[in-house]
mmCIF file of C-alpha atoms and ligand atoms in Angstrom:
data_model
loop_
_atom_site.group_PDB
_atom_site.id
_atom_site.type_symbol
_atom_site.label_atom_id
_atom_site.label_comp_id
_atom_site.label_asym_id
_atom_site.label_seq_id
_atom_site.Cartn_x
_atom_site.Cartn_y
_atom_site.Cartn_z
ATOM 1 C CA MET E 30 7.733 -2.168 3.330
ATOM 2 C CA ALA E 31 9.478 -0.460 6.263
ATOM 3 C CA GLU E 32 7.414 0.161 9.339
ATOM 4 C CA ALA E 33 7.216 3.535 11.054
ATOM 5 C CA SER E 34 8.943 4.072 14.391
ATOM 6 C CA ILE E 35 6.545 3.969 17.328
ATOM 7 C CA ILE E 36 6.695 7.073 19.517
ATOM 8 C CA ASP E 37 6.440 5.682 23.043
ATOM 9 C CA GLY E 38 4.324 8.167 25.018
ATOM 10 C CA LYS E 39 4.483 6.010 28.135
ATOM 11 C CA ALA E 40 8.274 6.269 28.232
ATOM 12 C CA PHE E 41 8.203 10.044 27.549
ATOM 13 C CA ALA E 42 5.630 10.481 30.324
ATOM 14 C CA ALA E 43 7.628 8.400 32.816
ATOM 15 C CA SER E 44 10.710 10.510 32.152
ATOM 16 C CA LEU E 45 8.721 13.767 32.539
ATOM 17 C CA ARG E 46 7.149 12.563 35.816
ATOM 18 C CA LYS E 47 10.639 11.790 37.124
ATOM 19 C CA SER E 48 11.766 15.333 36.282
ATOM 20 C CA VAL E 49 8.681 16.759 38.008
ATOM 21 C CA SER E 50 9.409 14.654 41.144
ATOM 22 C CA ARG E 51 12.892 16.172 41.286
ATOM 23 C CA GLN E 52 11.428 19.680 40.889
ATOM 24 C CA VAL E 53 8.963 18.996 43.731
ATOM 25 C CA ALA E 54 11.861 17.918 45.977
ATOM 26 C CA THR E 55 13.812 21.079 45.083
ATOM 27 C CA LEU E 56 10.820 23.353 45.791
ATOM 28 C CA GLN E 57 10.415 21.707 49.201
ATOM 29 C CA GLU E 58 14.114 21.956 49.998
ATOM 30 C CA LEU E 59 14.760 25.508 48.817
ATOM 31 C CA HIS E 60 11.424 27.186 49.542
ATOM 32 C CA GLY E 61 9.463 24.878 51.876
ATOM 33 C CA ILE E 62 6.681 24.639 49.283
ATOM 34 C CA THR E 63 4.740 21.443 48.582
ATOM 35 C CA PRO E 64 2.883 21.961 45.275
ATOM 36 C CA GLY E 65 -0.877 21.425 45.597
ATOM 37 C CA LEU E 66 -3.309 20.580 42.799
ATOM 38 C CA ALA E 67 -7.085 20.852 43.286
ATOM 39 C CA VAL E 68 -9.361 18.932 40.923
ATOM 40 C CA ILE E 69 -13.111 19.549 40.807
ATOM 41 C CA LEU E 70 -15.411 16.874 39.418
ATOM 42 C CA VAL E 71 -19.100 17.664 38.962
ATOM 43 C CA GLY E 72 -21.397 14.644 38.598
ATOM 44 C CA GLU E 73 -20.675 10.978 38.042
ATOM 45 C CA ASP E 74 -19.621 10.605 34.423
ATOM 46 C CA PRO E 75 -17.631 7.310 34.484
ATOM 47 C CA ALA E 76 -14.947 8.470 32.016
ATOM 48 C CA SER E 77 -14.407 11.691 33.986
ATOM 49 C CA GLN E 78 -14.224 9.722 37.238
ATOM 50 C CA VAL E 79 -11.441 7.572 35.767
ATOM 51 C CA TYR E 80 -9.516 10.647 34.543
ATOM 52 C CA VAL E 81 -9.843 12.385 37.908
ATOM 53 C CA ARG E 82 -8.761 9.294 39.836
ATOM 54 C CA ASN E 83 -5.686 8.921 37.596
ATOM 55 C CA LYS E 84 -4.828 12.604 37.977
ATOM 56 C CA GLY E 85 -5.069 12.344 41.780
ATOM 57 C CA ARG E 86 -2.887 9.233 41.877
ATOM 58 C CA SER E 87 -0.175 10.754 39.645
ATOM 59 C CA THR E 88 -0.196 13.982 41.680
ATOM 60 C CA VAL E 89 0.519 12.103 44.916
ATOM 61 C CA GLU E 90 3.126 9.881 43.238
ATOM 62 C CA VAL E 91 5.324 12.886 42.354
ATOM 63 C CA GLY E 92 5.094 14.205 45.927
ATOM 64 C CA MET E 93 2.443 16.891 45.453
ATOM 65 C CA ASN E 94 -0.692 17.420 47.523
ATOM 66 C CA SER E 95 -3.914 16.407 45.776
ATOM 67 C CA PHE E 96 -7.210 18.056 46.758
ATOM 68 C CA GLU E 97 -10.267 16.397 45.231
ATOM 69 C CA HIS E 98 -13.696 18.026 45.251
ATOM 70 C CA ASN E 99 -16.626 15.894 44.086
ATOM 71 C CA LEU E 100 -19.832 17.858 43.585
ATOM 72 C CA PRO E 101 -23.309 16.502 42.761
ATOM 73 C CA ASN E 102 -24.588 16.698 39.185
ATOM 74 C CA ASP E 103 -27.414 19.129 40.087
ATOM 75 C CA ILE E 104 -25.183 21.704 41.770
ATOM 76 C CA ASP E 105 -25.892 25.333 40.844
ATOM 77 C CA GLN E 106 -23.306 27.515 39.157
ATOM 78 C CA GLU E 107 -22.936 29.928 42.084
ATOM 79 C CA THR E 108 -21.898 27.124 44.473
ATOM 80 C CA LEU E 109 -19.249 25.977 42.000
ATOM 81 C CA LEU E 110 -18.005 29.558 41.551
ATOM 82 C CA ALA E 111 -17.825 29.970 45.350
ATOM 83 C CA LEU E 112 -15.615 26.869 45.590
ATOM 84 C CA ILE E 113 -13.342 28.223 42.832
ATOM 85 C CA ARG E 114 -13.040 31.573 44.667
ATOM 86 C CA GLN E 115 -12.095 29.701 47.846
ATOM 87 C CA LEU E 116 -9.408 27.698 45.977
ATOM 88 C CA ASN E 117 -8.142 30.865 44.235
ATOM 89 C CA ASN E 118 -7.462 32.295 47.712
ATOM 90 C CA ASP E 119 -6.019 29.128 49.267
ATOM 91 C CA PRO E 120 -2.213 29.414 49.553
ATOM 92 C CA LEU E 121 -1.824 25.604 49.674
ATOM 93 C CA VAL E 122 -3.502 25.269 46.252
ATOM 94 C CA HIS E 123 -1.247 26.226 43.322
ATOM 95 C CA GLY E 124 -3.207 24.614 40.502
ATOM 96 C CA ILE E 125 -6.959 24.303 39.887
ATOM 97 C CA LEU E 126 -8.623 22.052 37.318
ATOM 98 C CA VAL E 127 -12.354 21.706 36.660
ATOM 99 C CA GLN E 128 -12.988 18.427 34.835
ATOM 100 C CA LEU E 129 -15.025 18.868 31.638
ATOM 101 C CA PRO E 130 -17.711 18.376 30.458
ATOM 102 C CA LEU E 131 -19.936 20.177 32.965
ATOM 103 C CA PRO E 132 -23.706 19.640 33.333
ATOM 104 C CA ASN E 133 -26.010 21.797 31.190
ATOM 105 C CA GLN E 134 -27.093 24.208 33.957
ATOM 106 C CA ILE E 135 -23.499 25.426 34.243
ATOM 107 C CA CYS E 136 -21.827 27.754 31.742
ATOM 108 C CA GLU E 137 -18.382 26.363 31.006
ATOM 109 C CA ASP E 138 -16.834 29.682 29.913
ATOM 110 C CA VAL E 139 -17.946 31.476 33.086
ATOM 111 C CA VAL E 140 -16.496 28.712 35.265
ATOM 112 C CA LEU E 141 -13.169 28.466 33.418
ATOM 113 C CA ASP E 142 -12.697 32.228 33.467
ATOM 114 C CA ALA E 143 -13.366 32.337 37.242
ATOM 115 C CA ILE E 144 -10.121 30.421 37.874
ATOM 116 C CA ASN E 145 -7.136 32.599 38.758
ATOM 117 C CA PRO E 146 -5.137 32.525 35.447
ATOM 118 C CA GLU E 147 -1.897 31.906 37.403
ATOM 119 C CA LYS E 148 -3.456 28.710 38.858
ATOM 120 C CA ASP E 149 -5.125 27.638 35.583
ATOM 121 C CA VAL E 150 -3.165 24.403 35.026
ATOM 122 C CA ASP E 151 -5.450 23.414 32.128
ATOM 123 C CA GLY E 152 -4.532 26.623 30.297
ATOM 124 C CA PHE E 153 -8.188 27.136 29.293
ATOM 125 C CA HIS E 154 -8.667 30.628 30.783
ATOM 126 C CA VAL E 155 -9.141 33.265 28.088
ATOM 127 C CA ILE E 156 -6.064 35.108 29.413
ATOM 128 C CA ASN E 157 -3.865 32.036 28.954
ATOM 129 C CA ALA E 158 -5.370 31.383 25.496
ATOM 130 C CA GLY E 159 -4.576 35.019 24.660
ATOM 131 C CA ARG E 160 -1.023 34.741 25.995
ATOM 132 C CA LEU E 161 -0.461 31.628 23.881
ATOM 133 C CA ALA E 162 -1.763 33.399 20.774
ATOM 134 C CA THR E 163 0.283 36.563 21.340
ATOM 135 C CA GLY E 164 3.550 34.928 22.381
ATOM 136 C CA GLY E 165 3.358 35.799 26.092
ATOM 137 C CA LYS E 166 4.276 33.584 29.047
ATOM 138 C CA GLY E 167 1.340 31.590 30.340
ATOM 139 C CA LEU E 168 0.005 28.125 31.087
ATOM 140 C CA THR E 169 -0.459 25.928 28.008
ATOM 141 C CA PRO E 170 -3.161 23.227 27.663
ATOM 142 C CA CYS E 171 -1.731 19.847 28.697
ATOM 143 C CA THR E 172 -2.474 17.663 25.663
ATOM 144 C CA PRO E 173 -0.977 20.034 23.062
ATOM 145 C CA ARG E 174 2.004 20.690 25.351
ATOM 146 C CA GLY E 175 2.613 16.926 25.533
ATOM 147 C CA CYS E 176 2.266 16.526 21.757
ATOM 148 C CA LEU E 177 4.767 19.311 21.137
ATOM 149 C CA MET E 178 7.263 17.841 23.612
ATOM 150 C CA MET E 179 7.160 14.506 21.794
ATOM 151 C CA LEU E 180 7.479 16.168 18.379
ATOM 152 C CA LYS E 181 10.499 18.227 19.443
ATOM 153 C CA LYS E 182 12.221 15.251 21.082
ATOM 154 C CA TRP E 183 11.577 13.187 17.960
ATOM 155 C CA LEU E 184 12.263 15.699 15.193
ATOM 156 C CA GLY E 185 14.416 18.382 16.814
ATOM 157 C CA ASP E 186 13.909 21.705 15.053
ATOM 158 C CA LEU E 187 10.379 21.966 13.606
ATOM 159 C CA SER E 188 11.033 25.216 11.756
ATOM 160 C CA GLY E 189 9.634 25.314 8.198
ATOM 161 C CA LYS E 190 7.802 22.000 8.436
ATOM 162 C CA ARG E 191 4.265 21.735 7.118
ATOM 163 C CA ALA E 192 1.942 20.836 10.006
ATOM 164 C CA LEU E 193 -1.689 19.871 9.698
ATOM 165 C CA VAL E 194 -3.886 19.948 12.791
ATOM 166 C CA LEU E 195 -7.059 18.003 12.276
ATOM 167 C CA GLY E 196 -9.687 19.413 14.672
ATOM 168 C CA ARG E 197 -10.385 22.926 15.962
ATOM 169 C CA SER E 198 -11.334 22.453 19.626
ATOM 170 C CA ASN E 199 -10.260 24.927 22.294
ATOM 171 C CA ILE E 200 -8.745 22.038 24.289
ATOM 172 C CA VAL E 201 -6.500 20.573 21.572
ATOM 173 C CA GLY E 202 -6.788 21.818 17.971
ATOM 174 C CA LYS E 203 -6.472 25.592 18.413
ATOM 175 C CA PRO E 204 -3.728 25.592 21.087
ATOM 176 C CA MET E 205 -1.837 22.878 19.159
ATOM 177 C CA ALA E 206 -1.848 25.076 16.059
ATOM 178 C CA GLN E 207 -0.589 28.052 18.098
ATOM 179 C CA LEU E 208 2.263 25.995 19.566
ATOM 180 C CA LEU E 209 3.321 24.716 16.131
ATOM 181 C CA LEU E 210 3.191 28.263 14.776
ATOM 182 C CA ARG E 211 5.496 29.345 17.625
ATOM 183 C CA GLU E 212 7.935 26.693 16.420
ATOM 184 C CA SER E 213 7.812 28.289 12.946
ATOM 185 C CA CYS E 214 5.858 25.509 11.256
ATOM 186 C CA THR E 215 3.574 26.305 8.329
ATOM 187 C CA VAL E 216 0.294 25.421 9.999
ATOM 188 C CA THR E 217 -3.054 24.386 8.551
ATOM 189 C CA ILE E 218 -6.108 23.709 10.730
ATOM 190 C CA ALA E 219 -8.506 21.273 9.062
ATOM 191 C CA HIS E 220 -12.009 20.453 10.320
ATOM 192 C CA SER E 221 -15.350 18.951 9.339
ATOM 193 C CA ARG E 222 -15.932 21.539 6.572
ATOM 194 C CA THR E 223 -12.463 21.294 5.029
ATOM 195 C CA ARG E 224 -12.543 20.409 1.321
ATOM 196 C CA ASN E 225 -10.220 17.704 -0.038
ATOM 197 C CA LEU E 226 -9.181 16.671 3.438
ATOM 198 C CA ALA E 227 -7.135 13.712 2.183
ATOM 199 C CA ASP E 228 -5.071 16.040 -0.044
ATOM 200 C CA GLU E 229 -4.480 18.431 2.865
ATOM 201 C CA CYS E 230 -3.258 15.526 4.996
ATOM 202 C CA ARG E 231 -0.957 14.241 2.240
ATOM 203 C CA ARG E 232 0.942 17.563 2.211
ATOM 204 C CA ALA E 233 1.758 17.422 5.939
ATOM 205 C CA ASP E 234 5.197 16.601 7.370
ATOM 206 C CA ILE E 235 3.518 16.620 10.800
ATOM 207 C CA LEU E 236 -0.062 15.440 11.224
ATOM 208 C CA VAL E 237 -1.858 15.913 14.543
ATOM 209 C CA ALA E 238 -5.263 14.201 14.551
ATOM 210 C CA ALA E 239 -7.751 15.373 17.209
ATOM 211 C CA VAL E 240 -11.271 14.917 15.859
ATOM 212 C CA GLY E 241 -12.673 11.981 17.842
ATOM 213 C CA ARG E 242 -13.566 9.926 14.745
ATOM 214 C CA PRO E 243 -12.255 6.362 14.959
ATOM 215 C CA ARG E 244 -9.627 5.522 12.307
ATOM 216 C CA MET E 245 -10.659 8.419 10.074
ATOM 217 C CA VAL E 246 -7.159 9.031 8.696
ATOM 218 C CA SER E 247 -6.128 6.074 6.577
ATOM 219 C CA GLY E 248 -2.624 5.242 5.395
ATOM 220 C CA ASP E 249 -3.252 6.610 1.896
ATOM 221 C CA TRP E 250 -3.904 10.080 3.428
ATOM 222 C CA VAL E 251 -0.414 10.133 4.907
ATOM 223 C CA LYS E 252 2.698 11.656 3.299
ATOM 224 C CA PRO E 253 5.473 9.030 3.193
ATOM 225 C CA GLY E 254 7.810 9.586 6.142
ATOM 226 C CA ALA E 255 5.439 11.965 7.981
ATOM 227 C CA THR E 256 5.295 12.146 11.777
ATOM 228 C CA ILE E 257 1.822 11.383 13.134
ATOM 229 C CA ILE E 258 0.518 12.351 16.556
ATOM 230 C CA ASP E 259 -2.821 10.661 17.219
ATOM 231 C CA VAL E 260 -4.800 12.402 19.978
ATOM 232 C CA GLY E 261 -8.007 10.391 19.421
ATOM 233 C CA ILE E 262 -9.206 7.970 22.106
ATOM 234 C CA ASN E 263 -12.255 6.164 20.690
ATOM 235 C CA ARG E 264 -13.976 3.092 22.136
ATOM 236 C CA VAL E 265 -15.063 0.681 19.407
ATOM 237 C CA PRO E 266 -16.198 -2.959 19.354
ATOM 238 C CA ASP E 267 -13.196 -5.298 19.210
ATOM 239 C CA THR E 268 -13.652 -7.247 15.974
ATOM 240 C CA ARG E 269 -10.157 -8.740 15.918
ATOM 241 C CA PRO E 270 -10.020 -12.534 15.506
ATOM 242 C CA GLY E 271 -10.270 -14.222 18.903
ATOM 243 C CA ALA E 272 -11.767 -11.211 20.714
ATOM 244 C CA ALA E 273 -14.655 -12.053 23.054
ATOM 245 C CA GLU E 274 -18.104 -11.003 21.893
ATOM 246 C CA GLY E 275 -19.092 -7.526 23.103
ATOM 247 C CA LYS E 276 -15.511 -6.647 24.015
ATOM 248 C CA MET E 277 -14.512 -3.037 23.344
ATOM 249 C CA ARG E 278 -11.086 -1.593 22.529
ATOM 250 C CA LEU E 279 -9.498 1.830 22.173
ATOM 251 C CA VAL E 280 -8.466 3.151 18.764
ATOM 252 C CA GLY E 281 -7.216 6.532 17.606
ATOM 253 C CA ASP E 282 -8.358 8.928 14.874
ATOM 254 C CA VAL E 283 -5.713 7.368 12.628
ATOM 255 C CA ASP E 284 -5.970 3.892 11.127
ATOM 256 C CA PHE E 285 -2.790 2.641 12.781
ATOM 257 C CA GLY E 286 -2.585 -0.576 10.737
ATOM 258 C CA SER E 287 -2.340 1.180 7.367
ATOM 259 C CA ALA E 288 -0.544 4.367 8.515
ATOM 260 C CA LEU E 289 2.247 2.272 10.038
ATOM 261 C CA TYR E 290 3.543 1.414 6.554
ATOM 262 C CA VAL E 291 3.588 4.990 5.260
ATOM 263 C CA ALA E 292 4.492 7.260 8.175
ATOM 264 C CA GLY E 293 8.030 7.784 9.457
ATOM 265 C CA ALA E 294 6.871 7.775 13.079
ATOM 266 C CA ILE E 295 3.517 7.442 14.827
ATOM 267 C CA THR E 296 2.076 7.524 18.356
ATOM 268 C CA PRO E 297 0.026 4.426 19.275
ATOM 269 C CA VAL E 298 -3.405 4.425 20.975
ATOM 270 C CA PRO E 299 -3.301 3.605 23.834
ATOM 271 C CA GLY E 300 0.212 4.462 25.041
ATOM 272 C CA GLY E 301 0.880 7.567 22.960
ATOM 273 C CA VAL E 302 -0.516 10.992 23.764
ATOM 274 C CA GLY E 303 -2.719 9.866 26.710
ATOM 275 C CA PRO E 304 0.042 9.291 29.294
ATOM 276 C CA MET E 305 1.690 12.587 28.328
ATOM 277 C CA THR E 306 -1.429 14.631 29.138
ATOM 278 C CA ILE E 307 -1.343 13.872 32.876
ATOM 279 C CA ALA E 308 2.447 14.236 33.022
ATOM 280 C CA CYS E 309 2.073 17.701 31.457
ATOM 281 C CA LEU E 310 -0.609 18.588 34.016
ATOM 282 C CA LEU E 311 1.994 17.944 36.716
ATOM 283 C CA ALA E 312 4.561 20.008 34.793
ATOM 284 C CA ASN E 313 1.999 22.831 34.516
ATOM 285 C CA THR E 314 1.430 22.633 38.278
ATOM 286 C CA ILE E 315 5.169 23.280 38.805
ATOM 287 C CA THR E 316 4.881 26.325 36.507
ATOM 288 C CA ALA E 317 1.828 27.500 38.490
ATOM 289 C CA VAL E 318 3.680 27.135 41.825
ATOM 290 C CA CYS E 319 6.528 29.252 40.512
ATOM 291 C CA ASN E 320 4.118 31.887 39.123
ATOM 292 C CA THR E 321 2.128 32.192 42.337
ATOM 293 C CA ALA E 322 5.092 31.980 44.737
ATOM 294 C CA GLY E 323 7.327 34.226 42.630
ATOM 295 C CA VAL E 324 10.204 31.717 42.525
ATOM 296 C CA ASP E 325 12.251 30.447 39.564
ATOM 297 C CA GLU E 326 11.269 27.101 38.054
ATOM 298 C CA PRO E 327 13.835 24.523 39.324
ATOM 299 C CA GLU E 328 16.165 23.038 36.731
ATOM 300 C CA VAL E 329 15.394 19.398 35.939
HETATM 301 N N1 GUN I 410 -12.016 16.672 29.719
HETATM 302 C C1 GUN I 410 -11.392 16.073 28.673
HETATM 303 N N2 GUN I 410 -10.128 16.526 28.552
HETATM 304 C C2 GUN I 410 -9.953 17.416 29.536
HETATM 305 C C3 GUN I 410 -8.843 18.223 29.945
HETATM 306 O O1 GUN I 410 -7.755 18.215 29.349
HETATM 307 N N3 GUN I 410 -9.054 19.019 31.015
HETATM 308 C C4 GUN I 410 -10.241 19.056 31.675
HETATM 309 N N4 GUN I 410 -10.361 19.882 32.705
HETATM 310 N N5 GUN I 410 -11.282 18.332 31.321
HETATM 311 C C5 GUN I 410 -11.136 17.512 30.267
#
């Protein structure tokens, strides 16, 4: 049986980072602006620390300024809001990101909506969510933006295709569905209460899985030739022959081994969507610079 093509997110991300580097150079040359991205991390969650470190490194690599703010886990909401107000007013900071999740004493919605929407590089502010839903110009959440870029590069015109988004989170599922709708797909959002989930999946030309359930989508749920974007990053025990005892590995929401023989194309985990998310954060920071400084986005 023919194997699906592997959509190489690492290569897509490297190419996008290169474009962003060129845009940074142009902004410096034409306008004397060095884009600045501020990232706030509250607490010491190890996964969040890794994400924030990677974001900081990538930001510096493309020539931007990176401002990291590490706050203790027991910080009160008002102190966090005061920092956000300070960054909103800082002309050297064009993008602001608050790493999620936040500790229980802090209300996520209040914090996200305190960020100036023009600097909201995560695209989580209610104004940016509203702009996405109503067709306006705004900042789009990074992971769905990266998924859409890969889909368009791979498939070209998406118009009329049946797309199934598995998962309804504000970070991925809902904005992903909005983006696919903008591209004139026929969009279904499936979730934990969806009936006959396998049948829904089998109808999809494009399947975006973002539920955080390891290998939930098996090959026999996939329409032959479909394009699969696997957003899941799940740590599971490595039971492959030869793996050391207690070793863990990353797998997606899709059972790659069986889907590979049915799908037309599929993103791997790791090396698929993950690298694109940070690259899109940098691309969003360019958009934020241009919004706040009132200049045109440089051509790539
Ligand atoms: N935590 C997990 N994913 C994300 C993301 O895309 N943005 C932020 N700010 N926090 C996250």
